[in-house]
PDB file of C-alpha atoms and ligand atoms in Angstrom:
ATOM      1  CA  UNK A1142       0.000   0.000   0.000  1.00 54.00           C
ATOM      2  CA  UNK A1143       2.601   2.382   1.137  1.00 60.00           C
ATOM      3  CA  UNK A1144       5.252   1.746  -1.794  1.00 68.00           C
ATOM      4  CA  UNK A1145       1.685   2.149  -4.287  1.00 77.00           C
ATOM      5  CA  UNK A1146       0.865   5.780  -2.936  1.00 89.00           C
ATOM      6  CA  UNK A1147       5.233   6.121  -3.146  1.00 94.00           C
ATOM      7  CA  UNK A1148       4.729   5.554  -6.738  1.00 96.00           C
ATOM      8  CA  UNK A1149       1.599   8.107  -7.078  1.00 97.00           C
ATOM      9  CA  UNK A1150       3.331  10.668  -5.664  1.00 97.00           C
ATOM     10  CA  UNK A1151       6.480   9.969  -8.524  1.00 98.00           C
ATOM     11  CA  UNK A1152       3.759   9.942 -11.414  1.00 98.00           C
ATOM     12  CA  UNK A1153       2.561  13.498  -9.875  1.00 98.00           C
ATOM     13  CA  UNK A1154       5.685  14.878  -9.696  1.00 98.00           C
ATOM     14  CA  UNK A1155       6.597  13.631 -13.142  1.00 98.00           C
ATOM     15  CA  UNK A1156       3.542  15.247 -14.234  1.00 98.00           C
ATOM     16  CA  UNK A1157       3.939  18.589 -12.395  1.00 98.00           C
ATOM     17  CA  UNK A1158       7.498  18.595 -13.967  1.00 98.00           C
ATOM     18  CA  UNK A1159       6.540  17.910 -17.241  1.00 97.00           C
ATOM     19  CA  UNK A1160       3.992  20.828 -17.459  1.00 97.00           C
ATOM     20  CA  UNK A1161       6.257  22.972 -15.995  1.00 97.00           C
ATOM     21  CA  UNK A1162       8.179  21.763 -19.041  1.00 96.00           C
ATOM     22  CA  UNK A1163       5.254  22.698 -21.394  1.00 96.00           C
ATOM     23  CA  UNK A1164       4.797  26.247 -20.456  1.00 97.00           C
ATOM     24  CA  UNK A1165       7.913  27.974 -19.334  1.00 96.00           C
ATOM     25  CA  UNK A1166       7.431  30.212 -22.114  1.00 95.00           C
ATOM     26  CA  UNK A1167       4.309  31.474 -20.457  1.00 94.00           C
ATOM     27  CA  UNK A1168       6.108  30.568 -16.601  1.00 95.00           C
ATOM     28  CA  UNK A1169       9.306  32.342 -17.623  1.00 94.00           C
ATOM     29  CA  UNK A1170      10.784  29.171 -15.506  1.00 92.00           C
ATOM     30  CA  UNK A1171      12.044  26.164 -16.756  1.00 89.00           C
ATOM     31  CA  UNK A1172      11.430  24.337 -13.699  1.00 93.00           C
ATOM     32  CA  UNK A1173      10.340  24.677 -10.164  1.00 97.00           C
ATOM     33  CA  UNK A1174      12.733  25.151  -6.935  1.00 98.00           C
ATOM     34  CA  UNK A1175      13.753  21.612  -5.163  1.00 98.00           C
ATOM     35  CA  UNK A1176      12.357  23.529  -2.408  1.00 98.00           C
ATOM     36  CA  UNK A1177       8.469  23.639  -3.744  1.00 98.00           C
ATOM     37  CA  UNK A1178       9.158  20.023  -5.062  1.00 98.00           C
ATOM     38  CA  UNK A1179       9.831  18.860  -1.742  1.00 98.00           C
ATOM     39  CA  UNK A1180       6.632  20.516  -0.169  1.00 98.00           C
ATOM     40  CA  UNK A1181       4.771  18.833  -3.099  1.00 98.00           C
ATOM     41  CA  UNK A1182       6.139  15.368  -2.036  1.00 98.00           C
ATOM     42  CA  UNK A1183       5.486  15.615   1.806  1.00 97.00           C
ATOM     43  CA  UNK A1184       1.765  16.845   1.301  1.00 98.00           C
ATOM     44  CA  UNK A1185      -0.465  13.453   1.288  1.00 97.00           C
ATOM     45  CA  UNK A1186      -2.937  14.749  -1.557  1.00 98.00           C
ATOM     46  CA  UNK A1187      -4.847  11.897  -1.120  1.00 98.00           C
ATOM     47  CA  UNK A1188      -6.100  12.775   2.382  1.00 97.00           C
ATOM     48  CA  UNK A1189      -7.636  15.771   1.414  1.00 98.00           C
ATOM     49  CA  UNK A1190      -9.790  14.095  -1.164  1.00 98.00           C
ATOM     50  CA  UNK A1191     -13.124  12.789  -0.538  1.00 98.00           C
ATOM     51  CA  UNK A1192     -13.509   9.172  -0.189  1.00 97.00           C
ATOM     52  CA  UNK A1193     -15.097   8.076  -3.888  1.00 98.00           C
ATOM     53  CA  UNK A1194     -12.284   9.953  -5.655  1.00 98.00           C
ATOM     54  CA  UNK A1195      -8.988   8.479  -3.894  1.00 97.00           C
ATOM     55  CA  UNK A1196      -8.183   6.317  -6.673  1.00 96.00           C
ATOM     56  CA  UNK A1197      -7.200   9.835  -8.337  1.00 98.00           C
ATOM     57  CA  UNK A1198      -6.051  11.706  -5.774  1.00 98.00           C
ATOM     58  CA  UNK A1199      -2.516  11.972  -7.293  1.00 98.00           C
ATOM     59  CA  UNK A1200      -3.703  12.756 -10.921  1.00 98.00           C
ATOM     60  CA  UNK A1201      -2.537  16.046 -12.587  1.00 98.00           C
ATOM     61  CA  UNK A1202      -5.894  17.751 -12.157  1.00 98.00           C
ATOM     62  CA  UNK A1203      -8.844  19.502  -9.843  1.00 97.00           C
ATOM     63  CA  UNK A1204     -10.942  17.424  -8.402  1.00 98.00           C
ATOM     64  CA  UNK A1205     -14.999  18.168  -6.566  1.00 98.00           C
ATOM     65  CA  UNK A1206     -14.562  18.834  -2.985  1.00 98.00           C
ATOM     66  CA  UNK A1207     -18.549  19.529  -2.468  1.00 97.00           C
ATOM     67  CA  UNK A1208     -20.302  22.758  -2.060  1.00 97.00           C
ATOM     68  CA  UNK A1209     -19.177  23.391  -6.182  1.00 96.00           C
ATOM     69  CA  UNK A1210     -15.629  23.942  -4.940  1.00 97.00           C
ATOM     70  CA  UNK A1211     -12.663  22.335  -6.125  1.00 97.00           C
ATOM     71  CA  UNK A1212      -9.120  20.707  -4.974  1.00 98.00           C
ATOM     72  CA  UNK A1213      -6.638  22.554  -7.199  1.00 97.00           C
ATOM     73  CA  UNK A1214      -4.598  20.774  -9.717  1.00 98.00           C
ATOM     74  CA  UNK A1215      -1.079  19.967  -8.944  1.00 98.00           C
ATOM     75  CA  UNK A1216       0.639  21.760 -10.960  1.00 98.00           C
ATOM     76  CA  UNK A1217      -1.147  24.736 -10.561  1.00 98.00           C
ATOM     77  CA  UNK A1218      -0.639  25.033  -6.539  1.00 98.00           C
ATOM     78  CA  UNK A1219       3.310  24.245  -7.438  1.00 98.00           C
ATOM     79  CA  UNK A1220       3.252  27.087  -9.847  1.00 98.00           C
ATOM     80  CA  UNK A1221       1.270  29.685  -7.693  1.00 98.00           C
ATOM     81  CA  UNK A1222       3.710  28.638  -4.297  1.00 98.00           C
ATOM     82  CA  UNK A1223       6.741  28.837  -6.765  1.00 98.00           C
ATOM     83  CA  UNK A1224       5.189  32.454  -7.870  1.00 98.00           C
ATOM     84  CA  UNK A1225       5.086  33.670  -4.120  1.00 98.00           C
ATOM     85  CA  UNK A1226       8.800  33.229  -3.407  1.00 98.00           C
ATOM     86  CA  UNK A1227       8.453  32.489   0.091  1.00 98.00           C
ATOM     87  CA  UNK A1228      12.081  32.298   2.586  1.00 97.00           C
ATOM     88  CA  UNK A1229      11.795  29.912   5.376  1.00 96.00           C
ATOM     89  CA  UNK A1230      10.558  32.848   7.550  1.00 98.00           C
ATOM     90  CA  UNK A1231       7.531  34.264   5.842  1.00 98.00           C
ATOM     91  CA  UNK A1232       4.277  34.752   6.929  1.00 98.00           C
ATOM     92  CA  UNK A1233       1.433  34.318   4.245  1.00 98.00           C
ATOM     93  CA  UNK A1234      -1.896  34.692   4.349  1.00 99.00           C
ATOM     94  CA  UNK A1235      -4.792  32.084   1.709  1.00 99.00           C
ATOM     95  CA  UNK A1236      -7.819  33.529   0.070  1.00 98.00           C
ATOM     96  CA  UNK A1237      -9.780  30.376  -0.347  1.00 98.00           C
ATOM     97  CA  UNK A1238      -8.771  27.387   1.567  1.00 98.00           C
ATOM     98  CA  UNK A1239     -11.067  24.784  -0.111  1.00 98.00           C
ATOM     99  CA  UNK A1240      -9.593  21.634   1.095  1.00 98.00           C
ATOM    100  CA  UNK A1241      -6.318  22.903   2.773  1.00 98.00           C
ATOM    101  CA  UNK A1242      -4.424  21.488   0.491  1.00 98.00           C
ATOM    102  CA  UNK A1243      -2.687  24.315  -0.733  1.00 98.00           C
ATOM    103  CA  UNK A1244      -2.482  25.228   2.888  1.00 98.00           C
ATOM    104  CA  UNK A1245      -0.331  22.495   3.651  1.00 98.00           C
ATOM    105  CA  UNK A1246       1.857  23.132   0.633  1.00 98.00           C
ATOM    106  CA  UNK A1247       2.266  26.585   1.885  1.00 98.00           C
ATOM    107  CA  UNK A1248       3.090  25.719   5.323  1.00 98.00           C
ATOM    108  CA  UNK A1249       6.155  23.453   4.250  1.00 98.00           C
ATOM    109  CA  UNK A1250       7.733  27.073   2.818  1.00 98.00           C
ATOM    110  CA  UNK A1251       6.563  29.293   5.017  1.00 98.00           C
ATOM    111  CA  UNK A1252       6.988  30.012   9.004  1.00 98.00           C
ATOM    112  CA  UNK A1253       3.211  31.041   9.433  1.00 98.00           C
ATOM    113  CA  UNK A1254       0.649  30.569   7.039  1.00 98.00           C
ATOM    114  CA  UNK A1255      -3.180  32.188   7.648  1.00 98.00           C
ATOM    115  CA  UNK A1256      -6.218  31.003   5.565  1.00 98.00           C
ATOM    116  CA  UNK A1257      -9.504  32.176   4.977  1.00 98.00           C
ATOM    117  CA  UNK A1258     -12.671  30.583   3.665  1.00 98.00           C
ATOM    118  CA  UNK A1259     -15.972  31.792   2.858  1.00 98.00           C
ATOM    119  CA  UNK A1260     -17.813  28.357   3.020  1.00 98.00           C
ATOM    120  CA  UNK A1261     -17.954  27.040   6.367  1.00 98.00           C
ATOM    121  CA  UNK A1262     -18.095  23.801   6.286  1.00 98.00           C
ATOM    122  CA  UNK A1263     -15.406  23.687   3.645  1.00 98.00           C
ATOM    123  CA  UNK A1264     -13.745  25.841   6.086  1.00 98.00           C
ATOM    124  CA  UNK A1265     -14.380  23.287   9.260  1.00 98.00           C
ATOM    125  CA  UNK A1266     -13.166  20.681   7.747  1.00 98.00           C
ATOM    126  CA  UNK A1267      -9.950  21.865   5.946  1.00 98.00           C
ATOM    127  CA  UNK A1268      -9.174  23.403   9.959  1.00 98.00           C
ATOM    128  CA  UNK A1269      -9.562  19.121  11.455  1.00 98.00           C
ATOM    129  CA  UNK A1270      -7.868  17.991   8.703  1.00 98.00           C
ATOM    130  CA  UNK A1271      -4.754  20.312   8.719  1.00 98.00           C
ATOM    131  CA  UNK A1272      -4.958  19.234  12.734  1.00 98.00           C
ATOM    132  CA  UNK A1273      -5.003  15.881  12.401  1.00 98.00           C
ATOM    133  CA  UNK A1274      -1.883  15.415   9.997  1.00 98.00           C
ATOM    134  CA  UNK A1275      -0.202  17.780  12.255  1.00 97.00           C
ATOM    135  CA  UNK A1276       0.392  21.096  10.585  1.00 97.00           C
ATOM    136  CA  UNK A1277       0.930  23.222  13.696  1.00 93.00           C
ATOM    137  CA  UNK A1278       1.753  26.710  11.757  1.00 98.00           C
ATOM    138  CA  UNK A1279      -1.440  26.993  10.211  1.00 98.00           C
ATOM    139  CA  UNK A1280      -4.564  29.542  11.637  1.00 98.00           C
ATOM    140  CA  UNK A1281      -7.377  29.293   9.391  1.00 98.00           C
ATOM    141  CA  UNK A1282     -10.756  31.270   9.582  1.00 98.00           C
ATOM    142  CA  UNK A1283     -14.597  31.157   8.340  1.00 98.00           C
ATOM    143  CA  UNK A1284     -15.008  34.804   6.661  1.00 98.00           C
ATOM    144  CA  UNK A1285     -14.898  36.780   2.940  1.00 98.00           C
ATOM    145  CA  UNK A1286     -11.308  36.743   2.420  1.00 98.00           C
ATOM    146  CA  UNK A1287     -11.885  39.870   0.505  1.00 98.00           C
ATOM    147  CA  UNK A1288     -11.129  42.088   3.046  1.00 97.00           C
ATOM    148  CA  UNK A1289      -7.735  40.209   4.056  1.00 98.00           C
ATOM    149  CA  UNK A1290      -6.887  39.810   7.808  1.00 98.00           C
ATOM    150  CA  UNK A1291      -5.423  42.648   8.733  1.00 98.00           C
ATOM    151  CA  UNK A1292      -4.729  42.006  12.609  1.00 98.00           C
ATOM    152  CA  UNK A1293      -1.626  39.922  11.163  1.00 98.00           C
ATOM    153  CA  UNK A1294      -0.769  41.865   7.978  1.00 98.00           C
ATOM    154  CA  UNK A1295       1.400  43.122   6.627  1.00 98.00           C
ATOM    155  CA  UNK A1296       2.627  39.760   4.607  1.00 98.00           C
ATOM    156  CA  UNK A1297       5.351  38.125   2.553  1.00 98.00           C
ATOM    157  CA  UNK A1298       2.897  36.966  -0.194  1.00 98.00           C
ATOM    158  CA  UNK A1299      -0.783  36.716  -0.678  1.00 99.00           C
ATOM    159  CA  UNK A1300      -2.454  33.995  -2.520  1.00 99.00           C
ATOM    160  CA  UNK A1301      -5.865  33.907  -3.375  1.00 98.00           C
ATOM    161  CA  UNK A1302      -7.373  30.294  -4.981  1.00 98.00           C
ATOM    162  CA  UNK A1303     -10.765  32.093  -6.536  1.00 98.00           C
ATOM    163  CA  UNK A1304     -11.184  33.943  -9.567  1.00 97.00           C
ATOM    164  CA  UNK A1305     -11.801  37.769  -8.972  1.00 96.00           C
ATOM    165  CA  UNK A1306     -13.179  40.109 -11.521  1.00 95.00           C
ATOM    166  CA  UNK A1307     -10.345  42.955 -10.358  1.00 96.00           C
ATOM    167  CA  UNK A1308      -8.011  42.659  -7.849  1.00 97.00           C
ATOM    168  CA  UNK A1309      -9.241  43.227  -3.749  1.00 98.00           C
ATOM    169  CA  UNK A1310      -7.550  46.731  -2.962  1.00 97.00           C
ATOM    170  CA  UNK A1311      -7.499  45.486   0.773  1.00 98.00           C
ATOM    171  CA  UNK A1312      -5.349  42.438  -0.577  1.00 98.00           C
ATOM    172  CA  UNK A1313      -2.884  45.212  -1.503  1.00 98.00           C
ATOM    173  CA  UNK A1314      -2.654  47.048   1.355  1.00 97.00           C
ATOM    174  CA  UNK A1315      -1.789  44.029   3.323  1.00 98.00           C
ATOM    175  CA  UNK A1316       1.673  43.065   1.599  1.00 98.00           C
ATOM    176  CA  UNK A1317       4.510  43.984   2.254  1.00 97.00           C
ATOM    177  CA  UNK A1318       7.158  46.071   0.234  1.00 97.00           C
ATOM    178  CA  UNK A1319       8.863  43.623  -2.098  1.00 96.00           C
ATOM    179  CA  UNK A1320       6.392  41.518  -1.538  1.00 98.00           C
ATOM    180  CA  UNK A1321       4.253  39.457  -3.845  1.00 98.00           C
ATOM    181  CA  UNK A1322       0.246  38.902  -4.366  1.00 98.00           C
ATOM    182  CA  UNK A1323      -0.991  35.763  -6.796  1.00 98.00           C
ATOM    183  CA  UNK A1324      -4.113  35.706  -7.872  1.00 98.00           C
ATOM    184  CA  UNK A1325      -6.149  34.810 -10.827  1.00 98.00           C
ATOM    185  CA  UNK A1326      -7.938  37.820 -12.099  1.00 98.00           C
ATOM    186  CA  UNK A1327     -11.059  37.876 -14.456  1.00 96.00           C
ATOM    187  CA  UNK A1328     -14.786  36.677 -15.216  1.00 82.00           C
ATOM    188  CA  UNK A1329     -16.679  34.107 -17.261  1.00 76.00           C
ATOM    189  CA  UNK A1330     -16.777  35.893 -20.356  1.00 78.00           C
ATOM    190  CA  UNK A1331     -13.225  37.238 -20.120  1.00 84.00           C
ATOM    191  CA  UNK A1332     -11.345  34.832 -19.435  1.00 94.00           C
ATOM    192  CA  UNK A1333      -8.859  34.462 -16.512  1.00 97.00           C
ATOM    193  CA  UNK A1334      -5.213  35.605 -16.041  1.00 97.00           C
ATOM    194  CA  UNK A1335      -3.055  34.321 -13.119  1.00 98.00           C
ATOM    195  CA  UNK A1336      -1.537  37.332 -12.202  1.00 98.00           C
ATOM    196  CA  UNK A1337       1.762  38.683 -10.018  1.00 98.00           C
ATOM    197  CA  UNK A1338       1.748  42.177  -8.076  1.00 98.00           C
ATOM    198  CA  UNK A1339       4.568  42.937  -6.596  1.00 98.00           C
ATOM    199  CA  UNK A1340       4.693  45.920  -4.456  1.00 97.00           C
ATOM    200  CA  UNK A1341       7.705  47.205  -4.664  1.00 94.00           C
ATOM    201  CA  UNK A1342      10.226  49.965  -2.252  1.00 90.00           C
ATOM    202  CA  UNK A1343       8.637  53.278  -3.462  1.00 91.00           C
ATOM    203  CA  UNK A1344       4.995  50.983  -2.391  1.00 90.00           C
ATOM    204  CA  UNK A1345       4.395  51.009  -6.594  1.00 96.00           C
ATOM    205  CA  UNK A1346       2.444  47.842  -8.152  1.00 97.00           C
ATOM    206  CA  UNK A1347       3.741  45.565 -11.116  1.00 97.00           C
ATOM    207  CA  UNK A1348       1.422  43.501 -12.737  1.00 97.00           C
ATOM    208  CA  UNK A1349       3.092  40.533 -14.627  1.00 97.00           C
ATOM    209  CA  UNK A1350       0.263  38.124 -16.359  1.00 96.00           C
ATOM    210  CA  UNK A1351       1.651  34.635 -16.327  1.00 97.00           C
ATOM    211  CA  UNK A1352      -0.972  32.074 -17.673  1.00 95.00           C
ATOM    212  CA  UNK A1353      -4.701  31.788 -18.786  1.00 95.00           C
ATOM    213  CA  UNK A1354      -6.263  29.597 -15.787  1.00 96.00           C
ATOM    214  CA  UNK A1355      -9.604  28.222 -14.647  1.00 94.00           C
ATOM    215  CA  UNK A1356     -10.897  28.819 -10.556  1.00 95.00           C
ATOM    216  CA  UNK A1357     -13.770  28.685  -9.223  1.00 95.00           C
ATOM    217  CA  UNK A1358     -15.077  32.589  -8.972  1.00 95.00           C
ATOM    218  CA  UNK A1359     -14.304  34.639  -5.771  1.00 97.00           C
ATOM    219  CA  UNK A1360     -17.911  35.121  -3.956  1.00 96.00           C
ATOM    220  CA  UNK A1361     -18.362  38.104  -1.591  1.00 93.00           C
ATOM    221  CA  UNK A1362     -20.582  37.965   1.224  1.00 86.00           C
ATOM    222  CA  UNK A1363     -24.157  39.816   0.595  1.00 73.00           C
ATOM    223  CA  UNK A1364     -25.107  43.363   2.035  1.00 49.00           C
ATOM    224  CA  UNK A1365     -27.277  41.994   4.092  1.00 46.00           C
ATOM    225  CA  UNK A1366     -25.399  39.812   5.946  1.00 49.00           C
ATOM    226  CA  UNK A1367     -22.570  42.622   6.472  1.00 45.00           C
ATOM    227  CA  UNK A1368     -26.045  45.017   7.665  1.00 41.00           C
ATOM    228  CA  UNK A1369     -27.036  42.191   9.652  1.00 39.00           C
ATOM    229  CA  UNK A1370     -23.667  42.056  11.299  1.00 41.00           C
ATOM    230  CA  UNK A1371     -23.222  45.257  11.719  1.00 37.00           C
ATOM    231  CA  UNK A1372     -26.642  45.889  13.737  1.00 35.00           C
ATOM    232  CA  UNK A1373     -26.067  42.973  15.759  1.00 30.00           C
TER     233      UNK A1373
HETATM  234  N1  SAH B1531      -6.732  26.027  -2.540  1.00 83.56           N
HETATM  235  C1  SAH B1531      -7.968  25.285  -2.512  1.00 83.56           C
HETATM  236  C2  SAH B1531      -8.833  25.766  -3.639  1.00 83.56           C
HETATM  237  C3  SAH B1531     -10.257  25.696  -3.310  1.00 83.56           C
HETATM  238  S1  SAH B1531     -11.330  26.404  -4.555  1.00 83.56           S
HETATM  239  C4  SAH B1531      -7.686  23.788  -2.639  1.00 83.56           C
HETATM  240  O1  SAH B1531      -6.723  23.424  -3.314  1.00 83.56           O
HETATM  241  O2  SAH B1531      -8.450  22.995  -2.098  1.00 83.56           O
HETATM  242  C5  SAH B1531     -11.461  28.076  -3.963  1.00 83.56           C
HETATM  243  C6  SAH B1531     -12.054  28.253  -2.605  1.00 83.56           C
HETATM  244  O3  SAH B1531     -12.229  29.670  -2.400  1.00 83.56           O
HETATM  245  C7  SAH B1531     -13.421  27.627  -2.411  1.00 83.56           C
HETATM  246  O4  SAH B1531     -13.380  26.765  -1.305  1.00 83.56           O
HETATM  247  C8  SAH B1531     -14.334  28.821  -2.159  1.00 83.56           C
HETATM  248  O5  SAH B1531     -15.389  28.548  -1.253  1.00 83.56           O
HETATM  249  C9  SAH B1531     -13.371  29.852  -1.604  1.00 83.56           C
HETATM  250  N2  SAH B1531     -13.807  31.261  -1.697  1.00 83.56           N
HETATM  251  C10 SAH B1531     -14.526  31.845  -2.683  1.00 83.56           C
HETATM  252  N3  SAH B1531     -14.714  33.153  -2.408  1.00 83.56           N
HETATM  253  C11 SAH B1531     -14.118  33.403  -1.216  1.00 83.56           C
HETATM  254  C12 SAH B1531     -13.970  34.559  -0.385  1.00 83.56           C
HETATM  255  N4  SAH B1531     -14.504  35.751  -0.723  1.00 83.56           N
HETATM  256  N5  SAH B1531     -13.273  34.440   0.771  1.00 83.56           N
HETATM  257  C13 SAH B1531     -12.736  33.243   1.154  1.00 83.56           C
HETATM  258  N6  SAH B1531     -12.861  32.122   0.406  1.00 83.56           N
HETATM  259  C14 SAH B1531     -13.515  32.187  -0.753  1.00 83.56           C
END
């Protein structure tokens, strides 16, 4: 069993490589760091999987996680942790933790890693999950991740797993100079662009594009529940 899910994790990697291979035009990389390779390895995929879908937990693609979210593919949390250029001591903060999958990827590169997620139950489970296989540098939260968390900002990078039409302006203001913000950026109709900001000394933003993706859409929480909690 155990030298079976070895050999899964080889074909991912393979695949994740080979990708990588495909589109460093678009990447401007011809390969990811040993370091994000590693944190690909370590991560069991299949545990944050539900239970009809195991058999392809390891396969180079998104997978249903319930509530019309998704598990990212592979390759695509490699390229967006590779994108963030984390150091060992960083402190990050996840718009969107879905499964915590690409929590737990983070959390191999980073010192302290904060995620937020708008569906709750997604958000309740991801949280028992990440406990139970021990990921102790992880805080995660039930909110609209649109807004950031600013009680522990600024941060080294900013990731956010859900399509927005434009770019949160809170998201922004919670990075730090030199720092970087991924993010896919665009609607149904348009399209979508994974896009790098990077804030840089003078607090300026540089947009790079790097690749035409496919996320789930960032949802915002309605007026009336913000009215609602602001009477209460
Ligand atoms: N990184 C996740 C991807 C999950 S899909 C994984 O690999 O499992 C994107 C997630 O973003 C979904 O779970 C969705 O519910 C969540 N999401 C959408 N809009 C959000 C918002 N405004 N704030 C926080 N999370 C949001």
């Amino acid at each position: 069993m155990k030298s079976e899910r070895a050999a899964d994790i080889e074909r991912m990697l393979a695949d994740i490589r080979r990708e990588a291979a495909y589109t460093s035009d678009y990447i401007k990389l011809a390969a990811f760091s040993p370091r994000v390779m590693a944190a690909m390895a370590s991560v069991p995929r299949h545990r944050f999987v539900p239970a009809e879908l195991q058999e392809y937990a390891y396969d180079n693609g998104p997978l249903p996680i319930g509530h019309g979210q998704t598990i990212s593919q592979p390759y695509i949390v490699a390229l967006m942790s590779e994108l963030l250029q984390l150091n060992e001591g960083a402190t990050v903060l996840e718009i969107g933790t879905g499964s915590g999958y690409q929590t737990a990827v983070l959390s191999c590169l980073a010192r302290q890693v904060y995620s937020i997620e708008i569906v709750e139950a997604l958000g309740q489970l991801a949280r028992s999950r990440l406990q139970q296989l021990g990921f102790h540098n992880i805080e995660t939260r039930i909110d609209d991740g649109y807004l950031g968390w600013a009680q522990h900002a600024p941060y080294d990078g900013i990731i956010v797993t859900a399509a927005a039409p434009y770019v949160p302006p809170p998201l922004l203001e919670q990075l730090k100079t030199g720092a970087r913000l991924v993010i896919p950026v665009g609607g149904r109709l348009t399209g979508q662009q994974l896009m790098v900001l990077e804030k840089n000394h003078a607090g300026e933003i540089r947009e790079t594009q790097v690749l035409p993706v496919a996320f789930v859409p960032l949802t915002r929480r309605s007026a009336r529940t913000h009215t609602t909690n602001e009477s209460a």
